[in-house]
């Protein structure tokens, strides 16, 4: 994995640690932008999802976990607004996860 990709992951994985009552949505937007950078770097959604799930499981509190869960939803395409799909335009990965794939 390139140094650039590793730096993006590092920044992304530390966003939940910066949460407070005022910055949830700005940090979520920043996280979304990092996900787009990972896609543009050639990573597929399964690889990004696996890495972020591991981070999600190690977060200290529910608010941090909820934040990471929202980013995971963006990765798998489990979002209501199709404008926020990052990898696939049809939500296929979300359906694969829902069906246990």
PDB file of C-alpha atoms in Angstrom:
ATOM      1  CA  UNK A   1       0.000   0.000   0.000  1.00  0.00           C
ATOM      2  CA  UNK A   2       1.358   3.394  -0.913  1.00  0.00           C
ATOM      3  CA  UNK A   3       2.379   5.960   1.660  1.00  0.00           C
ATOM      4  CA  UNK A   4      -0.354   8.303   0.376  1.00  0.00           C
ATOM      5  CA  UNK A   5      -3.066   5.676   0.927  1.00  0.00           C
ATOM      6  CA  UNK A   6      -1.713   4.842   4.375  1.00  0.00           C
ATOM      7  CA  UNK A   7      -1.794   8.538   5.323  1.00  0.00           C
ATOM      8  CA  UNK A   8      -5.402   8.838   4.145  1.00  0.00           C
ATOM      9  CA  UNK A   9      -6.366   5.796   6.216  1.00  0.00           C
ATOM     10  CA  UNK A  10      -4.540   7.238   9.219  1.00  0.00           C
ATOM     11  CA  UNK A  11      -6.446  10.520   8.977  1.00  0.00           C
ATOM     12  CA  UNK A  12      -9.747   8.733   8.381  1.00  0.00           C
ATOM     13  CA  UNK A  13      -9.311   6.353  11.289  1.00  0.00           C
ATOM     14  CA  UNK A  14      -8.568   9.217  13.687  1.00  0.00           C
ATOM     15  CA  UNK A  15     -11.588  11.360  12.791  1.00  0.00           C
ATOM     16  CA  UNK A  16     -13.852   9.721  15.419  1.00  0.00           C
ATOM     17  CA  UNK A  17     -11.372  10.676  18.137  1.00  0.00           C
ATOM     18  CA  UNK A  18     -11.889  14.363  17.294  1.00  0.00           C
ATOM     19  CA  UNK A  19     -15.683  14.319  17.731  1.00  0.00           C
ATOM     20  CA  UNK A  20     -17.478  16.856  19.853  1.00  0.00           C
ATOM     21  CA  UNK A  21     -21.004  18.307  19.827  1.00  0.00           C
ATOM     22  CA  UNK A  22     -20.188  20.927  17.204  1.00  0.00           C
ATOM     23  CA  UNK A  23     -18.096  19.097  14.624  1.00  0.00           C
ATOM     24  CA  UNK A  24     -19.929  15.824  13.842  1.00  0.00           C
ATOM     25  CA  UNK A  25     -21.177  16.816  10.384  1.00  0.00           C
ATOM     26  CA  UNK A  26     -18.030  18.654   9.245  1.00  0.00           C
ATOM     27  CA  UNK A  27     -15.949  15.618  10.264  1.00  0.00           C
ATOM     28  CA  UNK A  28     -18.379  13.311   8.471  1.00  0.00           C
ATOM     29  CA  UNK A  29     -17.951  15.373   5.292  1.00  0.00           C
ATOM     30  CA  UNK A  30     -14.183  15.231   5.745  1.00  0.00           C
ATOM     31  CA  UNK A  31     -14.408  11.451   6.162  1.00  0.00           C
ATOM     32  CA  UNK A  32     -16.499  11.180   3.012  1.00  0.00           C
ATOM     33  CA  UNK A  33     -13.852  13.148   1.131  1.00  0.00           C
ATOM     34  CA  UNK A  34     -11.142  10.794   2.427  1.00  0.00           C
ATOM     35  CA  UNK A  35     -13.196   7.836   1.164  1.00  0.00           C
ATOM     36  CA  UNK A  36     -13.372   9.424  -2.273  1.00  0.00           C
ATOM     37  CA  UNK A  37      -9.586   9.850  -2.205  1.00  0.00           C
ATOM     38  CA  UNK A  38      -9.180   6.160  -1.365  1.00  0.00           C
ATOM     39  CA  UNK A  39     -11.420   5.213  -4.262  1.00  0.00           C
ATOM     40  CA  UNK A  40      -9.500   7.529  -6.567  1.00  0.00           C
ATOM     41  CA  UNK A  41      -6.293   5.825  -5.397  1.00  0.00           C
ATOM     42  CA  UNK A  42      -7.601   2.533  -6.769  1.00  0.00           C
ATOM     43  CA  UNK A  43      -8.820   0.790  -3.619  1.00  0.00           C
ATOM     44  CA  UNK A  44     -12.014  -1.226  -3.859  1.00  0.00           C
ATOM     45  CA  UNK A  45     -14.843  -0.929  -1.361  1.00  0.00           C
ATOM     46  CA  UNK A  46     -14.251  -4.353   0.204  1.00  0.00           C
ATOM     47  CA  UNK A  47     -10.690  -3.475   1.196  1.00  0.00           C
ATOM     48  CA  UNK A  48     -11.696  -0.112   2.659  1.00  0.00           C
ATOM     49  CA  UNK A  49     -14.697  -1.636   4.420  1.00  0.00           C
ATOM     50  CA  UNK A  50     -12.627  -4.351   6.101  1.00  0.00           C
ATOM     51  CA  UNK A  51     -10.095  -1.834   7.370  1.00  0.00           C
ATOM     52  CA  UNK A  52     -12.737   0.515   8.749  1.00  0.00           C
ATOM     53  CA  UNK A  53     -14.763  -2.299  10.350  1.00  0.00           C
ATOM     54  CA  UNK A  54     -11.647  -3.271  12.287  1.00  0.00           C
ATOM     55  CA  UNK A  55     -11.296   0.346  13.452  1.00  0.00           C
ATOM     56  CA  UNK A  56     -15.011   0.548  14.302  1.00  0.00           C
ATOM     57  CA  UNK A  57     -14.705  -2.446  16.610  1.00  0.00           C
ATOM     58  CA  UNK A  58     -11.881  -0.796  18.558  1.00  0.00           C
ATOM     59  CA  UNK A  59     -13.495   2.579  19.190  1.00  0.00           C
ATOM     60  CA  UNK A  60     -14.078   3.548  22.794  1.00  0.00           C
ATOM     61  CA  UNK A  61     -17.622   4.872  22.823  1.00  0.00           C
ATOM     62  CA  UNK A  62     -20.955   4.697  21.058  1.00  0.00           C
ATOM     63  CA  UNK A  63     -20.743   8.151  19.490  1.00  0.00           C
ATOM     64  CA  UNK A  64     -17.416   7.282  17.855  1.00  0.00           C
ATOM     65  CA  UNK A  65     -18.798   3.927  16.704  1.00  0.00           C
ATOM     66  CA  UNK A  66     -21.912   5.602  15.247  1.00  0.00           C
ATOM     67  CA  UNK A  67     -19.706   8.032  13.359  1.00  0.00           C
ATOM     68  CA  UNK A  68     -17.613   5.231  11.868  1.00  0.00           C
ATOM     69  CA  UNK A  69     -20.797   3.296  11.052  1.00  0.00           C
ATOM     70  CA  UNK A  70     -21.980   6.235   8.951  1.00  0.00           C
ATOM     71  CA  UNK A  71     -18.715   6.186   7.023  1.00  0.00           C
ATOM     72  CA  UNK A  72     -19.073   2.419   6.564  1.00  0.00           C
ATOM     73  CA  UNK A  73     -22.534   3.047   5.109  1.00  0.00           C
ATOM     74  CA  UNK A  74     -20.923   5.374   2.572  1.00  0.00           C
ATOM     75  CA  UNK A  75     -18.368   2.705   1.683  1.00  0.00           C
ATOM     76  CA  UNK A  76     -20.930  -0.002   1.027  1.00  0.00           C
ATOM     77  CA  UNK A  77     -23.469   2.267  -0.684  1.00  0.00           C
ATOM     78  CA  UNK A  78     -26.078   1.915   2.050  1.00  0.00           C
ATOM     79  CA  UNK A  79     -27.135   5.547   1.728  1.00  0.00           C
ATOM     80  CA  UNK A  80     -30.496   6.998   0.766  1.00  0.00           C
ATOM     81  CA  UNK A  81     -29.104   9.623  -1.578  1.00  0.00           C
ATOM     82  CA  UNK A  82     -27.496   8.115  -4.673  1.00  0.00           C
ATOM     83  CA  UNK A  83     -25.379  11.249  -5.034  1.00  0.00           C
ATOM     84  CA  UNK A  84     -23.323   9.931  -2.111  1.00  0.00           C
ATOM     85  CA  UNK A  85     -22.463   6.574  -3.655  1.00  0.00           C
ATOM     86  CA  UNK A  86     -18.694   6.358  -3.890  1.00  0.00           C
ATOM     87  CA  UNK A  87     -17.830   3.054  -5.550  1.00  0.00           C
ATOM     88  CA  UNK A  88     -20.880   1.604  -7.241  1.00  0.00           C
ATOM     89  CA  UNK A  89     -23.901   3.459  -8.422  1.00  0.00           C
ATOM     90  CA  UNK A  90     -26.329   0.638  -7.660  1.00  0.00           C
ATOM     91  CA  UNK A  91     -25.725  -0.187  -3.976  1.00  0.00           C
ATOM     92  CA  UNK A  92     -24.674  -3.757  -4.896  1.00  0.00           C
ATOM     93  CA  UNK A  93     -22.087  -4.025  -2.113  1.00  0.00           C
ATOM     94  CA  UNK A  94     -24.704  -3.054   0.502  1.00  0.00           C
ATOM     95  CA  UNK A  95     -26.944  -5.845  -0.778  1.00  0.00           C
ATOM     96  CA  UNK A  96     -24.028  -8.307  -0.664  1.00  0.00           C
ATOM     97  CA  UNK A  97     -23.386  -7.394   2.984  1.00  0.00           C
ATOM     98  CA  UNK A  98     -27.087  -7.601   3.851  1.00  0.00           C
ATOM     99  CA  UNK A  99     -27.279 -11.079   2.315  1.00  0.00           C
ATOM    100  CA  UNK A 100     -24.208 -12.223   4.224  1.00  0.00           C
ATOM    101  CA  UNK A 101     -21.826 -12.017   1.255  1.00  0.00           C
TER     102      UNK A 101
END
